XYZ file of C-alpha atoms in Angstrom:
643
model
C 0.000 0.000 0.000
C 1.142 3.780 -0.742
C -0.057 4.688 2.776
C 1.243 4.138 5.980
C -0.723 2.047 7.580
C -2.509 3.562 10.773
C -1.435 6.900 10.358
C -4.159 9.857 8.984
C -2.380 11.667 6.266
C -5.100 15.096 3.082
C -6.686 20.560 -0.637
C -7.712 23.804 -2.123
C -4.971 26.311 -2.740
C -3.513 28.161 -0.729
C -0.745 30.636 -0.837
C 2.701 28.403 -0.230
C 4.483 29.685 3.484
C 6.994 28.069 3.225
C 9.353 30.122 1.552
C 8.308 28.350 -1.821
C 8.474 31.859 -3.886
C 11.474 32.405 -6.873
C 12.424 35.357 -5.584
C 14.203 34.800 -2.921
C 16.232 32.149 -4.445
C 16.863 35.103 -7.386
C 18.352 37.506 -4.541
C 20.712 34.506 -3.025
C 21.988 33.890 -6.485
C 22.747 37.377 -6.741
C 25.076 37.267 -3.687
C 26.736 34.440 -4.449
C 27.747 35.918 -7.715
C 29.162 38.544 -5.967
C 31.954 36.638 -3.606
C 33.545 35.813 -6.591
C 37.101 33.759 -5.675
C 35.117 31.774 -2.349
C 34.487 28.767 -2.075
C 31.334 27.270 -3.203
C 30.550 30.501 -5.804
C 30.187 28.344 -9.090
C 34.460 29.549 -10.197
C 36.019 26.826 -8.946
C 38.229 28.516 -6.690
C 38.839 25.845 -4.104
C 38.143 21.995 -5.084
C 39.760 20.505 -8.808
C 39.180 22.827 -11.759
C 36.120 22.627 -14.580
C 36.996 20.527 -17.277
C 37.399 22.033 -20.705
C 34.372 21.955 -23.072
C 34.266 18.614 -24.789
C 36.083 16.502 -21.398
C 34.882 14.155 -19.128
C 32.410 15.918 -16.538
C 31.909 19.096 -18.090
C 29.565 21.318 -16.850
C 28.502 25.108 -17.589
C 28.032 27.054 -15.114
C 24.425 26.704 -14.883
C 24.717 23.325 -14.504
C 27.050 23.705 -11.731
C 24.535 25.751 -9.549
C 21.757 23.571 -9.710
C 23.881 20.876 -8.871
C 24.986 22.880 -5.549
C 21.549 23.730 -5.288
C 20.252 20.065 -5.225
C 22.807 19.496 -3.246
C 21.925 21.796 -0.740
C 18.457 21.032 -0.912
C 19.277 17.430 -0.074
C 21.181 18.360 3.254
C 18.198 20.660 4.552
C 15.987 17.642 4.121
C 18.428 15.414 5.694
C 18.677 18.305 8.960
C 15.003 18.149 8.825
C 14.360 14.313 9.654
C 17.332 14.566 12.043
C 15.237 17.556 13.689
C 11.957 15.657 13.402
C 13.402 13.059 15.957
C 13.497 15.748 18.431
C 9.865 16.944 17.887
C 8.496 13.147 19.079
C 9.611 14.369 22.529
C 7.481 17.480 22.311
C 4.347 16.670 21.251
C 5.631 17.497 16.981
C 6.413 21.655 17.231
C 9.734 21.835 17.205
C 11.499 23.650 14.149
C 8.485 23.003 12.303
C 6.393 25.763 14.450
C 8.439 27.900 16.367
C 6.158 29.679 18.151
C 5.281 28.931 21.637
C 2.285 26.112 22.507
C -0.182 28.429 24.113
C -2.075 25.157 25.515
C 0.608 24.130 26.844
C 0.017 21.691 30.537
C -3.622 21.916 29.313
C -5.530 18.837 28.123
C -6.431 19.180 24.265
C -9.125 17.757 22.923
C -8.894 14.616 20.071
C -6.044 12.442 20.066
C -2.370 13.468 21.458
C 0.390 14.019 18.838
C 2.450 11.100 20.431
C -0.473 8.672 19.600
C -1.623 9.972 16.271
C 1.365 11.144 13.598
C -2.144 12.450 11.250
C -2.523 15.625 13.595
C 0.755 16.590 14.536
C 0.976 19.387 11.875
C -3.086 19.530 12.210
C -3.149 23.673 12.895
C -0.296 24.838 10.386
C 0.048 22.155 7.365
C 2.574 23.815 5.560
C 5.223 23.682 7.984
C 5.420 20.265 7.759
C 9.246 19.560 7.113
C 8.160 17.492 4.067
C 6.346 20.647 2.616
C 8.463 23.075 3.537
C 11.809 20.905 1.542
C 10.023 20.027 -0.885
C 9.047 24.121 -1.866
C 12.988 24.686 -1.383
C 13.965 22.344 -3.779
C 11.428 22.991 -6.201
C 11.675 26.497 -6.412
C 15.301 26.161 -6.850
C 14.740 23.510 -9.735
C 12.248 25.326 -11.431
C 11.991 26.701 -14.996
C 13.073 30.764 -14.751
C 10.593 32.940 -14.122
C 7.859 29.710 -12.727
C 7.050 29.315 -8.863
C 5.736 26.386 -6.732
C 2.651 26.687 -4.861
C 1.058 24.531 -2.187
C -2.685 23.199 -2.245
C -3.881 22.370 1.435
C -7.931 21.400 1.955
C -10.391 20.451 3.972
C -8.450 19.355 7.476
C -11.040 16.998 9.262
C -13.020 14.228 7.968
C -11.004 13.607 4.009
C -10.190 10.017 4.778
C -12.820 7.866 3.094
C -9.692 5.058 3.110
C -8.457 2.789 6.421
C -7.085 0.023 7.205
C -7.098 -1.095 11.031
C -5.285 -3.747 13.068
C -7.545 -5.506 15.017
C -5.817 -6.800 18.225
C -6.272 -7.842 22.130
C -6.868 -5.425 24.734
C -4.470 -5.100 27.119
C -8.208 -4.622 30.101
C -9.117 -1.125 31.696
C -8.147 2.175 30.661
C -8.340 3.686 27.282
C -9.223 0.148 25.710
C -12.392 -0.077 27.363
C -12.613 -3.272 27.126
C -11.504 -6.571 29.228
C -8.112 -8.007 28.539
C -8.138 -10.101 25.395
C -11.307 -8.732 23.952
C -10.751 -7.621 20.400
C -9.498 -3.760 20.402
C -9.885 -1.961 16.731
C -7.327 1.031 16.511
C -3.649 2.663 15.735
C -0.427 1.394 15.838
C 1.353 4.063 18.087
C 4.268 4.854 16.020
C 7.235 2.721 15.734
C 5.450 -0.004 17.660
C 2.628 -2.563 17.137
C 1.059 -1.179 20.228
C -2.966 -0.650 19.214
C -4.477 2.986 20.531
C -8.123 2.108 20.161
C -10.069 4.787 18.280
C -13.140 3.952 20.344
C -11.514 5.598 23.329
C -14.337 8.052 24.107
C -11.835 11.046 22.784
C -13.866 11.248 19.205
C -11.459 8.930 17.003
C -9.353 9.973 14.564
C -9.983 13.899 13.479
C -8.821 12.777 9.658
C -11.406 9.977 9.177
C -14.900 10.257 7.474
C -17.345 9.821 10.216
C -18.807 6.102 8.235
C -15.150 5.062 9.701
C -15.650 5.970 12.871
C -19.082 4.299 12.857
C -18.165 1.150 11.138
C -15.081 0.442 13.681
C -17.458 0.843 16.805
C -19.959 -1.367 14.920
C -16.953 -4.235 14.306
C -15.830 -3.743 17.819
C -18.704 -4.191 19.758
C -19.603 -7.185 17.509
C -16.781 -8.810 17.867
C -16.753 -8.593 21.970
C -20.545 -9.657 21.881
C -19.824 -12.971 20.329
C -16.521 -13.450 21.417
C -14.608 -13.158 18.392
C -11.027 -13.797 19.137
C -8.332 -10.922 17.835
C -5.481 -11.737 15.942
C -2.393 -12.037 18.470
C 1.172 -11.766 16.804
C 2.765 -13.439 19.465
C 1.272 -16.794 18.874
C -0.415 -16.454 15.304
C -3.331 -17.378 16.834
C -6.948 -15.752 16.644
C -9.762 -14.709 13.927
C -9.766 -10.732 13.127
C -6.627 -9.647 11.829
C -8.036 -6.552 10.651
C -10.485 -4.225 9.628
C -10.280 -2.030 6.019
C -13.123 0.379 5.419
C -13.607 2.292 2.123
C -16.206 4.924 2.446
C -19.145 5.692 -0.800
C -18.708 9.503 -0.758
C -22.151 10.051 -2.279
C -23.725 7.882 0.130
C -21.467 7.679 3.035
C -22.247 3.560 3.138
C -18.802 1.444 3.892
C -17.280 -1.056 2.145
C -16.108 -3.874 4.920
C -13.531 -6.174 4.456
C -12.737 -8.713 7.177
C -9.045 -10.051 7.076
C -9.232 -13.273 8.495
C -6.841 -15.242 10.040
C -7.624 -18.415 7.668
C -6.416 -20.094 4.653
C -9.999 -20.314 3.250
C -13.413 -20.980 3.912
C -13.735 -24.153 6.045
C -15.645 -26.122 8.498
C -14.474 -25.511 11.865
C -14.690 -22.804 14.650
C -13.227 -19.908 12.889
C -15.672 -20.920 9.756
C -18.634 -20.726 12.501
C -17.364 -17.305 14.377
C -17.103 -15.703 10.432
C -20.716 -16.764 9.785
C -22.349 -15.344 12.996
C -20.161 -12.488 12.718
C -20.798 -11.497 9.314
C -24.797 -12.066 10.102
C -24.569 -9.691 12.576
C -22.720 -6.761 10.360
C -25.063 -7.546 7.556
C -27.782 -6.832 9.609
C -26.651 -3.854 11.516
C -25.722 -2.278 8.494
C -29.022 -3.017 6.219
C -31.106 -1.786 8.718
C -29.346 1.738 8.875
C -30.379 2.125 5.570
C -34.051 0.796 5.980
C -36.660 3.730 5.738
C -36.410 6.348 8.355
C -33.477 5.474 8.912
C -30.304 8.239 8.873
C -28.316 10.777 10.696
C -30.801 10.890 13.283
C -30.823 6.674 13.231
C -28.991 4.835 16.311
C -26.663 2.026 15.010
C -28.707 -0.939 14.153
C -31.421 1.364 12.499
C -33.406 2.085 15.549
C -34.749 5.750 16.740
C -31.833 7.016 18.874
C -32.640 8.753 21.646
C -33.530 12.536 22.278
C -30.627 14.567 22.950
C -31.014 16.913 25.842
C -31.105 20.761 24.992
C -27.824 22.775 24.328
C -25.910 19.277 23.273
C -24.805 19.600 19.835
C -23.477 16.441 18.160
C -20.052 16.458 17.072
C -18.974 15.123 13.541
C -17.562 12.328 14.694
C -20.584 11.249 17.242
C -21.249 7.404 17.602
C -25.060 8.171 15.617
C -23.512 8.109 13.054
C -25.490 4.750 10.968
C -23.639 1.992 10.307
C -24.887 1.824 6.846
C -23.241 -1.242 4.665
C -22.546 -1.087 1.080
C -20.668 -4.117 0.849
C -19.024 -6.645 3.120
C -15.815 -9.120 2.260
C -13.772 -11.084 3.745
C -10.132 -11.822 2.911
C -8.244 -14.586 4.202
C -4.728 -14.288 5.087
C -3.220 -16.650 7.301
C 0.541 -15.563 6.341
C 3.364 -15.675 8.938
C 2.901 -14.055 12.148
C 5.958 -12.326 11.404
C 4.581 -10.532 8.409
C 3.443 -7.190 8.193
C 1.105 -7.709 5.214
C -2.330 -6.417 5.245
C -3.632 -8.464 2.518
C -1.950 -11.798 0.867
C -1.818 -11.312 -2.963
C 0.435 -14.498 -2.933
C -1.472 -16.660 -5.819
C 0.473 -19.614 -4.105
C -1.225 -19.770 -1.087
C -4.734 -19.057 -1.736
C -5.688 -18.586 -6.069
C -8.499 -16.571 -6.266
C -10.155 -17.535 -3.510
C -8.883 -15.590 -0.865
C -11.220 -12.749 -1.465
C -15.186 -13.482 -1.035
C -18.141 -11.239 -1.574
C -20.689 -11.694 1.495
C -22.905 -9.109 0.964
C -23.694 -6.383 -1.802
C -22.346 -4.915 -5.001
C -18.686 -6.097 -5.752
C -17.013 -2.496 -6.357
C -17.990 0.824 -5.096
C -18.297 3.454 -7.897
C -16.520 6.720 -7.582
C -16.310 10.225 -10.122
C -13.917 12.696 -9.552
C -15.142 16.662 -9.831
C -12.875 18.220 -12.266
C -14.759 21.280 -12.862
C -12.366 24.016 -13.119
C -13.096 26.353 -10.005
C -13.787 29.673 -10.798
C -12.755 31.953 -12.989
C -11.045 29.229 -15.421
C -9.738 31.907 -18.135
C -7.802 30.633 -21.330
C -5.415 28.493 -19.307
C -7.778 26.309 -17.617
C -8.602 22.837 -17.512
C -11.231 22.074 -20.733
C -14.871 20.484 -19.456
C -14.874 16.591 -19.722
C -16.871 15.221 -22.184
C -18.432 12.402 -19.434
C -17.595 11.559 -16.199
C -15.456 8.473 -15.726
C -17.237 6.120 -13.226
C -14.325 4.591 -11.362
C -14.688 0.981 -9.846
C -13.233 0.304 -6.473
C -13.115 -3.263 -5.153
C -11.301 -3.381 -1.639
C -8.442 -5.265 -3.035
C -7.342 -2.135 -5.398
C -5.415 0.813 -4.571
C -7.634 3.556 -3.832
C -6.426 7.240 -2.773
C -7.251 8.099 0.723
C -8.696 11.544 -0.057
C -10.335 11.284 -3.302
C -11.526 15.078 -2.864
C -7.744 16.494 -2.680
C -6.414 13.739 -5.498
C -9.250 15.470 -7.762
C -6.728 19.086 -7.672
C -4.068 16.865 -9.023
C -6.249 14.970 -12.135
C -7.537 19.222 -12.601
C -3.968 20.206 -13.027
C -2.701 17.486 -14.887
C -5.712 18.058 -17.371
C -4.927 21.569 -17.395
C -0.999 21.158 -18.618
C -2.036 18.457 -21.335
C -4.745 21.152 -22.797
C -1.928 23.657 -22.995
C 0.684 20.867 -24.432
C -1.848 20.078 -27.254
C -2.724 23.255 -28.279
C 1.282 23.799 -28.528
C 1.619 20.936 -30.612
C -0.746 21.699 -32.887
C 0.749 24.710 -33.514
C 3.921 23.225 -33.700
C 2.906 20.692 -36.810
C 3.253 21.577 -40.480
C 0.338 21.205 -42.878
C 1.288 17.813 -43.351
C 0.797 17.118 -40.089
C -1.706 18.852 -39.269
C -4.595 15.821 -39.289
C -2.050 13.615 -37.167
C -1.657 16.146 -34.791
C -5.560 16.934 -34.166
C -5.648 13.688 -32.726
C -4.124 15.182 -30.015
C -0.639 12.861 -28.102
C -0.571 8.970 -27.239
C -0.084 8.433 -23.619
C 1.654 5.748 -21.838
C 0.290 5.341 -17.876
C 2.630 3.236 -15.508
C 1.835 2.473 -11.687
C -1.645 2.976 -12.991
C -4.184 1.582 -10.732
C -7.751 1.553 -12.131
C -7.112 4.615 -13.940
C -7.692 7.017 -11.739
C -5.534 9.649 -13.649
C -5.331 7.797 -17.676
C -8.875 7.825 -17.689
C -9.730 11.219 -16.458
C -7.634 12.320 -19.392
C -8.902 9.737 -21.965
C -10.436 12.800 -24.084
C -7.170 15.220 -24.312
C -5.311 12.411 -26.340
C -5.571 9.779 -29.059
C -4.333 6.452 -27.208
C -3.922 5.649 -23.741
C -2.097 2.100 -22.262
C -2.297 1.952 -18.616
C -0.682 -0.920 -17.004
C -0.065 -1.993 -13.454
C 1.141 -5.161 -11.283
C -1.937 -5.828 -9.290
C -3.984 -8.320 -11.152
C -7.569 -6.975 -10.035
C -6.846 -3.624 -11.215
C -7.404 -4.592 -14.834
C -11.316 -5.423 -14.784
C -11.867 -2.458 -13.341
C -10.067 -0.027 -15.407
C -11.738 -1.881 -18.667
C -15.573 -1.895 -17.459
C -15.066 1.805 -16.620
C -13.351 2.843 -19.919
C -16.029 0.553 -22.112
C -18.983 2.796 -19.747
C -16.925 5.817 -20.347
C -16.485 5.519 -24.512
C -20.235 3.991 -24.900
C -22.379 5.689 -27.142
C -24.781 8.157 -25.051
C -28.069 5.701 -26.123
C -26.116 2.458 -25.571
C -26.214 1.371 -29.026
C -23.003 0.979 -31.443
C -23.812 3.079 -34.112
C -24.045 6.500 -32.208
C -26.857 9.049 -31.784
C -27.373 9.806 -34.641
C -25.751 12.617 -37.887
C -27.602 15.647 -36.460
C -26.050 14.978 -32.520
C -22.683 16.797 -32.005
C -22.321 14.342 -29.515
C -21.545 11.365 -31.951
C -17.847 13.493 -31.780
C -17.730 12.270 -28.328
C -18.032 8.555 -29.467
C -15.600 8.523 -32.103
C -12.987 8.119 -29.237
C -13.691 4.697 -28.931
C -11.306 3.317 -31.694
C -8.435 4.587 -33.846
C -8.396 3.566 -37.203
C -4.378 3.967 -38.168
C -3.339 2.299 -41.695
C -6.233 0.206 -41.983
C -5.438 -1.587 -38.713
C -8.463 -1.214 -35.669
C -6.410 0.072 -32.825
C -8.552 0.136 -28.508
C -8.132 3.821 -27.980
C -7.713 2.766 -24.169
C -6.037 -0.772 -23.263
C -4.561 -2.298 -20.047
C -1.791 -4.238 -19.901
C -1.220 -6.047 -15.950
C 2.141 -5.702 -15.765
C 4.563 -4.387 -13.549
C 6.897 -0.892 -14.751
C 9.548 -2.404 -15.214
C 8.230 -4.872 -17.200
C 6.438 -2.109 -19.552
C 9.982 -1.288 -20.413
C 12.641 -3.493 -20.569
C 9.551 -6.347 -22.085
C 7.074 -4.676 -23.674
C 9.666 -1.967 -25.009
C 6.592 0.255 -24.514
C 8.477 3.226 -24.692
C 10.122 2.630 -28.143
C 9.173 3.157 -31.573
C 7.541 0.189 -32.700
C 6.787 -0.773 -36.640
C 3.591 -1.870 -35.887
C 0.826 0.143 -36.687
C -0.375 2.037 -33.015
C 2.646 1.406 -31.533
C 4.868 4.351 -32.049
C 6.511 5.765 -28.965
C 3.978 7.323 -26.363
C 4.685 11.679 -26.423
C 2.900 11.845 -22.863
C 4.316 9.295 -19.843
C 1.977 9.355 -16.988
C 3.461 8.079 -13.738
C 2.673 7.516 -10.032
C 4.582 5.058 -8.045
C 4.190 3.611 -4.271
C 7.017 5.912 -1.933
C 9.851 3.999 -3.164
C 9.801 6.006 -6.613
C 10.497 4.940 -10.159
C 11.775 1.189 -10.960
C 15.481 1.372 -12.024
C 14.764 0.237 -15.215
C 12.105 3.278 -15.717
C 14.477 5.987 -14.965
C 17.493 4.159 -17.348
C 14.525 4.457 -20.613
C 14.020 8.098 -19.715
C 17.377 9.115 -19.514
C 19.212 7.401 -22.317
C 18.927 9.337 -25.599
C 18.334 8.284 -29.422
C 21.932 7.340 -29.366
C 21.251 4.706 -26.533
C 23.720 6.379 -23.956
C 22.934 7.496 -20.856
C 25.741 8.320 -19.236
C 25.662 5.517 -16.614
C 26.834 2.646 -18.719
C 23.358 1.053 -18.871
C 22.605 2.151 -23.119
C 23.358 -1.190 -24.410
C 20.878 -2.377 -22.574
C 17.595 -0.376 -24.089
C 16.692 -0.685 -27.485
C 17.681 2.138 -29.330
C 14.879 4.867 -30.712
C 14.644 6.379 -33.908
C 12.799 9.330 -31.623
C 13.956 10.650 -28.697
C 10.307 10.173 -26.440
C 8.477 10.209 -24.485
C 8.545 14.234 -25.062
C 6.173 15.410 -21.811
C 6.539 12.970 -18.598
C 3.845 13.817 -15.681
C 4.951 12.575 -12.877
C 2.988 12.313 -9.338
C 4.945 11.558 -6.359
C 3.982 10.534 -2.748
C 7.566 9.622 -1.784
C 9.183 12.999 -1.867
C 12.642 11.970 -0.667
C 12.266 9.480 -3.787
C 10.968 12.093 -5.807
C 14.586 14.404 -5.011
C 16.554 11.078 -6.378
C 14.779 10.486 -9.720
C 14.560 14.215 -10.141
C 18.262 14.490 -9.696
C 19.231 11.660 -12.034
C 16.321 12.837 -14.810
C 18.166 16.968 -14.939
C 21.573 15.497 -14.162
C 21.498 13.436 -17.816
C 20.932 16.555 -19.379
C 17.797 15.533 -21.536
C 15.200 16.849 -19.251
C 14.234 19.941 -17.361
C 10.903 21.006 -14.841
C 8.747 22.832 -16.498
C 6.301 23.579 -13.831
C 5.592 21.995 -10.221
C 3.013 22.404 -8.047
C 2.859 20.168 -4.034
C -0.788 19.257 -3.030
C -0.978 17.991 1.132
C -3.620 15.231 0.139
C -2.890 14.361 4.740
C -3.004 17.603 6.487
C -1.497 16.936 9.666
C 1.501 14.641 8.934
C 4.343 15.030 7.389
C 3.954 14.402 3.557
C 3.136 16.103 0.322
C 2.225 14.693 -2.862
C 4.186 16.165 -5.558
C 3.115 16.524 -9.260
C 5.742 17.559 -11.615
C 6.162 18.255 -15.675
C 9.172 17.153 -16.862
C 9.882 18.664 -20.791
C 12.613 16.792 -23.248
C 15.214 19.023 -23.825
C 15.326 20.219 -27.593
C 18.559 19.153 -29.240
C 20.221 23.038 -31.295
């Protein structure tokens, strides 16, 4: 999973405070210009001297101070984590937030810092060490003359995403519970301790209130028929854990069960899933019976009157349980892994996911209408809303709401690439280049991103590792490129719309080309394998202009980064040419990249300028988790012309 597990981390723009501006980096170059013969001012004056144009490890001189400007941007992150240590101690100010805790010695309400990572930055996002490096380094990487701004959202209630250990309580206290009975919570950080979010301090501040509801719903369950918790000690007991994915429109919850079982037996585990999964079913059908809502107790029932002058808070226990869907997963791996869900097909097939109860996939649309005023630059209306399917064994972003920014932006940039390309092309040209660029998505998912941009370009391949992504991303692009009335023939020669439909299928030298496919397999893979991004003689297989990637936190495979930095010539500077196939066009010419791992972001940055082929064109940080430390970074990467 992209997330860490346990931990809250979630948009709309605001002004970047963390020093994220060009300006001031402007005025520092000036200075250092000006102590010309120190050390460290781009002349050489101390260290070995600058090869000659034409040697070994020649740089100008622009080179040279973005190099000492990555560089320095890559020992203020390293002072930041070293700082962060500190700030456990103290509750998470520290150098983020200088100024003094005014609540200091009192008791705050929610959950401590020490106990939930997700609200340590809560009041002041943008210091976040994460944010505030990653508007350093961008501002210093950045084309002349563009700045980096910061998009921070709605703080309280974003995650619609979780995924809960499910373990014994230790008896009294916060648990609330007796010792053994299954606890549903946190891990405190850096420990498989569980902080239960039932704890009578109002849960987690970042989760959608269904989350809240859904966990108290599982927990009490589980304690009134005795349903053993998972204990990693011994490998012994049922619930491992709970994962709840939240319906936006609706606010119903997808449940998934993993169970500590290597599939669907007789025996007493068999017997405790049954009567447990009985009992959720009903609870959460009858919070969506009539009458039943806001105002519903749990199981569907009136709740009581509140007395006057007591205002429910968002995270109150009315919320209804209301139930979407309910799986189970088993996954009886070793107690010594860390693994949420077992995608090994060796130890169960396809069996170790089962439907209990209700539609298979919830169905999500992103809102990508431009906000207000749009002017020339902005983001062109979609033609239809994509319909996204999200099964509980797919990745999913935790704050759908925020992630929508990113998709706006991303739309926005390839509007403004195709309308330079067109201009770009020769009359000759000029009919290929209406179709408007082939993409290539890697680390796709469902489609998330490739299919919210299905209608800026001709052909889209989206490809990703995890097998279940695939059904989902080809249901929702055969809804999204159906004709309007269902039918195959359009609406008809007087409908404008029929333009709409003609993005189904490319016709390209006779030969009928998908205008979306899907191809499950891993990035690396895509490259070295599938030489997806070389020229091909095939018809619909020429070299993608637009690369679309987002990767887990570890960044881009090896093999990725080696395609995108060795030229037409097949060198890249590292010794690894002879091992790509060599292109008769130097492409992919735009790469989008969207980063949750900024640290990994900083190293394939670095290695993408440092080959010389590629520059930022623009950048922009979105804090999809306000309250931890993270930022999701989206980036546009331009080839380099050769003179």
């Amino acid at each position: 999973d992209r997330e860490m597990e346990g931990e809250g981390e979630g948009e709309k723009t605001e002004s970047n405070e963390a020093g994220g501006g060009s300006g001031g980096g402007g005025k520092k170059r000036k200075r250092a210009r000006g102590k010309s013969g120190k050390a460290g001012d781009g002349n050489g004056a101390r260290g070995p001297p600058n090869p000659e144009p034409g040697e070994e490890g020649y740089m100008t001189k622009t080179q040279l101070r973005n190099a000492r400007k990555r560089r320095r941007a890559k020992r203020e992150i390293a002072g930041a984590a070293e700082k962060k240590k500190g700030d456990d101690d103290d509750g998470g100010g520290g150098n983020a937030d200088p100024s003094p805790d005014k609540n200091k010695g009192k008791r705050k309400s929610g959950r401590p810092d020490d106990d939930d990572p997700s609200a340590r930055y809560l009041s002041a996002p943008l210091r976040a060490p994460a944010v505030r490096s990653a508007a350093r380094y961008l501002s210093d990487a950045l084309s002349s003359g563009k700045t980096f701004e910061t998009h921070v959202g709605r703080r309280r209630g974003w995650r619609t995403v979780s995924k809960l250990p499910v373990r014994p309580s230790s008896g009294g206290g916060e648990s609330k519970g007796a010792a053994g009975e299954a606890t549903v919570g946190m891990f405190r950080p850096n420990t498989h301790d569980v902080v239960p979010l039932s704890d009578g301090r109002g849960g987690c501040p970042a989760h959608h209130p269904s989350i809240d509801a859904a966990v108290s719903a599982v927990q009490r369950s589980c304690r009134a028929l005795s349903v053993s918790p998972y204990d990693e000690t011994t490998g012994e007991g049922c619930l491992r854990y709970v994962c709840v994915n939240v319906e936006r429109r609706t606010g119903n919850v997808q449940l998934t069960l993993v169970w500590n079982s290597d599939g669907d037996r007789e025996g007493e585990k068999a017997e405790a899933l049954r009567r447990l999964s009985d009992r959720l079913i009903k609870m959460g059908t009858a919070a969506k019976a009539p009458g039943a809502g806001a105002d519903t107790g749990i199981e569907g029932k009136p709740a009581k009157k509140r007395r006057r002058g007591k205002r429910p808070t968002s995270h109150s226990s009315s919320s209804p349980f209301a139930l979407h869907s309910l799986w189970v997963h088993y996954n009886a791996s070793w107690r010594h892994s860390n693994a949420i869900f077992d995608f090994c097909p060796s130890t169960h097939g396809s069996g170790s996911w089962k439907l209990l109860h209700g539609p298979p996939a919830i169905l999500e649309s992103l809102d990508l209408t431009p906000p207000p005023p749009a002017g020339d630059d902005g983001a062109p209306p979609q033609l239809r809303p994509v319909k996204l399917r999200f099964p509980p064994n797919v990745f999913r972003q935790a704050n759908l709401d925020a992630f929508a920014g990113i998709v706006l932006s991303i739309r926005r940039y390839l509007a403004r690439y195709a309308a330079e390309r067109t201009g770009e092309g020769g009359e000759g040209d000029a009919g290929v280049e209406s179709r408007g660029p082939s993409c290539v998505e890697l680390y796709g998912g469902v489609g998330t991103i490739g299919l919210n941009v299905l209608d800026l370009v001709s052909s889209l391949v989206s490809s990703d590792e995890n097998p279940h992504n695939r059904r989902c991303f080809e249901e929702s692009a055969e809804e999204l490129l159906r004709p309007a009335n269902g039918g195959g023939g359009g609406n008809g020669g007087d409908n404008d719309n029929d333009n709409d439909n003609d993005n189904l299928n490319e016709n390209i030298g006779g030969t009928h080309i998908p205008k979306a496919r899907y191809i499950p397999r891993n990035a690396a893979d895509m490259v070295v394998k599938e030489n997806i991004l070389s020229d091909d003689d095939g018809p619909g297989r020429d070299a993608p202009e637009v690369l679309i990637v987002d990767p887990p936190r570890k960044g881009l495979d090896d093999e990725v980064i080696r395609a995108l930095i060795t030229d037409d010539d097949g060198d890249d500077g590292g010794g690894g040419g002879s091992r790509q196939r060599r292109r008769r066009d130097p492409r992919p010419d735009l790469l989008v990249y969207v980063s949750c791992g900024f640290k990994a972001f900083v190293r394939d940055c670095d290695r993408l300028l440092e080959s010389g082929l590629w520059e930022i064109d623009e950048a922009e940080g979105h804090v999809l988790f306000p309250g931890s430390d993270a930022i999701e970074t989206l980036a546009f990467f331009r080839r380099r012309r050769r003179k």
